[in-house]
Every structure is written in structure tokens, then in C-alpha cells.
PDB file of C-alpha atoms in Angstrom:
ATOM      1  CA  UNK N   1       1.934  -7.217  28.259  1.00 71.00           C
ATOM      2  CA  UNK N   2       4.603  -4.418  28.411  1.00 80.00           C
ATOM      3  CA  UNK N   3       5.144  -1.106  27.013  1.00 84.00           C
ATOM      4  CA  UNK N   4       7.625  -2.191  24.891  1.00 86.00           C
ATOM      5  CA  UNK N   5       5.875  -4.973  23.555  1.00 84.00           C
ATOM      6  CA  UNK N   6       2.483  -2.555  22.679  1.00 85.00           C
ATOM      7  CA  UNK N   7       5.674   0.181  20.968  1.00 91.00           C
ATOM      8  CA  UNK N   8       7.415  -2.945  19.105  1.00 90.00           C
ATOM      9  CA  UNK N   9       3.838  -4.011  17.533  1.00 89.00           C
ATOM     10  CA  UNK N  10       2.674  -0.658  16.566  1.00 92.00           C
ATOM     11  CA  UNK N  11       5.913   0.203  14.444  1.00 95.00           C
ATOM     12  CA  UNK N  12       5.387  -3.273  12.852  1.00 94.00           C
ATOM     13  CA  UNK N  13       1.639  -2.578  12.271  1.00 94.00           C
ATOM     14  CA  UNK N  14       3.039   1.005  10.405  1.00 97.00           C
ATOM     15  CA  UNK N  15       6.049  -0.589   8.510  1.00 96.00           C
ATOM     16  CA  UNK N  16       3.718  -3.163   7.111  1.00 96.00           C
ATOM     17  CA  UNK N  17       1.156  -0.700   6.196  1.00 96.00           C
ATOM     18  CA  UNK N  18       3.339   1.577   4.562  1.00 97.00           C
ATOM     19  CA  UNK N  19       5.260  -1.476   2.765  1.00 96.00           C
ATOM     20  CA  UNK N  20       1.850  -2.986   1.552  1.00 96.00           C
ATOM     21  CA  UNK N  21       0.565   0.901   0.378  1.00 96.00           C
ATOM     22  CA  UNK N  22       4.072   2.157  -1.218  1.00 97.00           C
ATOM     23  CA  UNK N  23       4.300   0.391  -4.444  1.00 96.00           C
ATOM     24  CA  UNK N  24       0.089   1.290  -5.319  1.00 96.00           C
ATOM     25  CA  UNK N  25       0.761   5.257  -4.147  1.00 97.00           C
ATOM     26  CA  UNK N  26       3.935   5.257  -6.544  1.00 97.00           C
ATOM     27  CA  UNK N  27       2.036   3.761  -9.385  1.00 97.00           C
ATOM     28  CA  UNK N  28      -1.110   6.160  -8.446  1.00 96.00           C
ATOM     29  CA  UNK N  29       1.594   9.159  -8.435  1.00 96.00           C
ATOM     30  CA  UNK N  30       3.418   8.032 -11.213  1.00 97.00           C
ATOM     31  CA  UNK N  31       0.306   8.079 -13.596  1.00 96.00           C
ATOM     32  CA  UNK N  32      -1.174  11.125 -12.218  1.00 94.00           C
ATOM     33  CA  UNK N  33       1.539  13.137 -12.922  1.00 95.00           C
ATOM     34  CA  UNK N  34       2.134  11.593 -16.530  1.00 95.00           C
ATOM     35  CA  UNK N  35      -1.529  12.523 -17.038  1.00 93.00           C
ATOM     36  CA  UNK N  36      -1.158  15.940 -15.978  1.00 92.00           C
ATOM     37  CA  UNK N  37       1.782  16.547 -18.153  1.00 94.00           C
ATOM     38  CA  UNK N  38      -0.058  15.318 -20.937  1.00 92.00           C
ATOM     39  CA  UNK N  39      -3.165  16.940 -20.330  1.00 92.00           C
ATOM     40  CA  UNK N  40      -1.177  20.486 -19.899  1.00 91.00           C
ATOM     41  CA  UNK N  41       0.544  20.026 -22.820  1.00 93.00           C
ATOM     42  CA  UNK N  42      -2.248  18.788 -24.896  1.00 91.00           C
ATOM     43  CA  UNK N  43      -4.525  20.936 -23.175  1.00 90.00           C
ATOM     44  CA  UNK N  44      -7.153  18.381 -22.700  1.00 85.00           C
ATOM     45  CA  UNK N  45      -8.661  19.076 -18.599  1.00 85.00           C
ATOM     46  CA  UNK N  46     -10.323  16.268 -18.499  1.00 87.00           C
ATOM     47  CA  UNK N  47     -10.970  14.735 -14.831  1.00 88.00           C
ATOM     48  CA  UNK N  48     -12.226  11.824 -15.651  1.00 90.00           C
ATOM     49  CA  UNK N  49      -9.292  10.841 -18.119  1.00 87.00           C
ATOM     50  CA  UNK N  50      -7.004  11.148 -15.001  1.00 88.00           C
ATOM     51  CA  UNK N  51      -9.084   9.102 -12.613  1.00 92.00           C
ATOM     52  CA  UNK N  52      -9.760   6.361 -14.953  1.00 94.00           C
ATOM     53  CA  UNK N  53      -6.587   5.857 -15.354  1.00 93.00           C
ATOM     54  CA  UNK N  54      -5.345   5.902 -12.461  1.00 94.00           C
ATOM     55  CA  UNK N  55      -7.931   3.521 -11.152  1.00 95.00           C
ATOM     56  CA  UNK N  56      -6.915   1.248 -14.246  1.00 96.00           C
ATOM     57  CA  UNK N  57      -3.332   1.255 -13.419  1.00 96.00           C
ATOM     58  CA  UNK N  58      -3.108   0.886  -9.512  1.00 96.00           C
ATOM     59  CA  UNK N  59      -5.878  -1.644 -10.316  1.00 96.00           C
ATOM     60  CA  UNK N  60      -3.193  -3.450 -12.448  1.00 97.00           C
ATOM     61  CA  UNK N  61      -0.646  -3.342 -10.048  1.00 96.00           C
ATOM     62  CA  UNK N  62      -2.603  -4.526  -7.633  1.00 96.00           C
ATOM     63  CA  UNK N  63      -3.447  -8.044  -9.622  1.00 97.00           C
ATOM     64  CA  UNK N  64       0.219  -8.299 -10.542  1.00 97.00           C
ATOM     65  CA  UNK N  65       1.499  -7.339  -6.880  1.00 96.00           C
ATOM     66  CA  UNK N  66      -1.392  -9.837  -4.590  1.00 96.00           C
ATOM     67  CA  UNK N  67       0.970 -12.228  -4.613  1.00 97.00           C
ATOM     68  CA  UNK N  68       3.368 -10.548  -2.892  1.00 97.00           C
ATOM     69  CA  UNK N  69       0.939  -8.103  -1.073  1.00 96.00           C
ATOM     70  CA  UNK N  70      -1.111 -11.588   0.547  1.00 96.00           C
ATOM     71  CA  UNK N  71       2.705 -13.075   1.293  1.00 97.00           C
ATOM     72  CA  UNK N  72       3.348  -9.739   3.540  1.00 96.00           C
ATOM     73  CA  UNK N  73       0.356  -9.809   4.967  1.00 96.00           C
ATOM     74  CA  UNK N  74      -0.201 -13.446   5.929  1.00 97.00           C
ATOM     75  CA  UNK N  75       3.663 -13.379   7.517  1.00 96.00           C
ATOM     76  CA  UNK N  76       2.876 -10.519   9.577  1.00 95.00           C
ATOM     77  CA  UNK N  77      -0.527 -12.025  10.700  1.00 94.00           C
ATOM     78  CA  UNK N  78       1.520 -15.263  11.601  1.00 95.00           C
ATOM     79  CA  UNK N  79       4.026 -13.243  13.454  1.00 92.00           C
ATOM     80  CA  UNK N  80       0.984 -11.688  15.693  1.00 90.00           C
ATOM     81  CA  UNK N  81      -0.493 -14.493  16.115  1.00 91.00           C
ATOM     82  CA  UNK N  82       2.645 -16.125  17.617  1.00 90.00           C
ATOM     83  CA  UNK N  83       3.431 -13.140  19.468  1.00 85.00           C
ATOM     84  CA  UNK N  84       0.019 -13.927  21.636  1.00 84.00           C
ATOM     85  CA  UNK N  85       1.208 -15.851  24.212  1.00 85.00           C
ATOM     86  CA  UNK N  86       4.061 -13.336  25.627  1.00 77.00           C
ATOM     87  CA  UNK N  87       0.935 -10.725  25.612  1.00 77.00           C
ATOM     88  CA  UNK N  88      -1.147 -12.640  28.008  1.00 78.00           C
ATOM     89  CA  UNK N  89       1.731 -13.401  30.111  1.00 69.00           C
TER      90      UNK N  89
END
């Protein structure tokens, strides 16, 4: 196994983790910050208004987005899993 091999599968272990986490964190940031603009203007501090729905909604997109989510996943797994043999030799 060489160095470059070890460097080549750790960026594709980030770029898939970031890829699989993006959409969620924009949907997470996306309703926070509507809820906090809501809650200022309405006045309302409620912390558990915020969390719960947040939790709903990256909840949401998480059912709508496993599809895709398990596609980039099981790809990349297949890709390791092929990439075995030049690791051992």
C-alpha cells in the first residue's frame, strides 16, 4: 500500500462525508435561521420550538433524500471494496 493510495482514500472518505452531510446541515441551517427570525420578530424564545423543528425537518429530508444518501454510500463502499486488492499488493 502506498502513500498515495492511503492520501487518495482519505480525500474520498471526506468528499463523501461532506456530500452525504451537506444537504441535512443546509436544511438544519435553513430552518434554524427561519425560526430565529420568526421568533425575534414575534418575540416568542422558545428553545424547544427551534429544535423540534429542526429535528422535524432534517428528519424529512432525510426520508426523502435515503435514496440517494444509500446510492452514495453503497458506490463508495463498492469502490473500497474493489480498491482492496492494490492495498495488499
Amino acid at each position: 500500500m502506498t502513500y498515495e493510495l492511503v492520501v487518495e482514500l482519505a480525500r474520498q472518505t471526506v468528499i463523501t462525508a461532506f456530500l452525504l452531510a451537506a444537504p441535512l446541515l443546509t436544511v438544519a441551517l435553513a430552518v434554524g435561521l427561519t425560526v430565529a427570525i420568526l421568533q425575534t420578530v414575534t418575540q416568542i424564545q422558545e428553545q424547544t420550538v427551534a429544535f423540534a423543528l429542526k429535528l422535524f425537518a432534517v428528519g424529512f429530508a432525510l426520508f426523502l433524500l435515503l435514496p440517494w444518501t444509500l446510492g452514495v454510500a453503497v458506490r463508495f463502499g463498492v469502490q473500497l471494496v474493489r480498491s482492496v486488492p492494490a492495498m495488499v499488493y
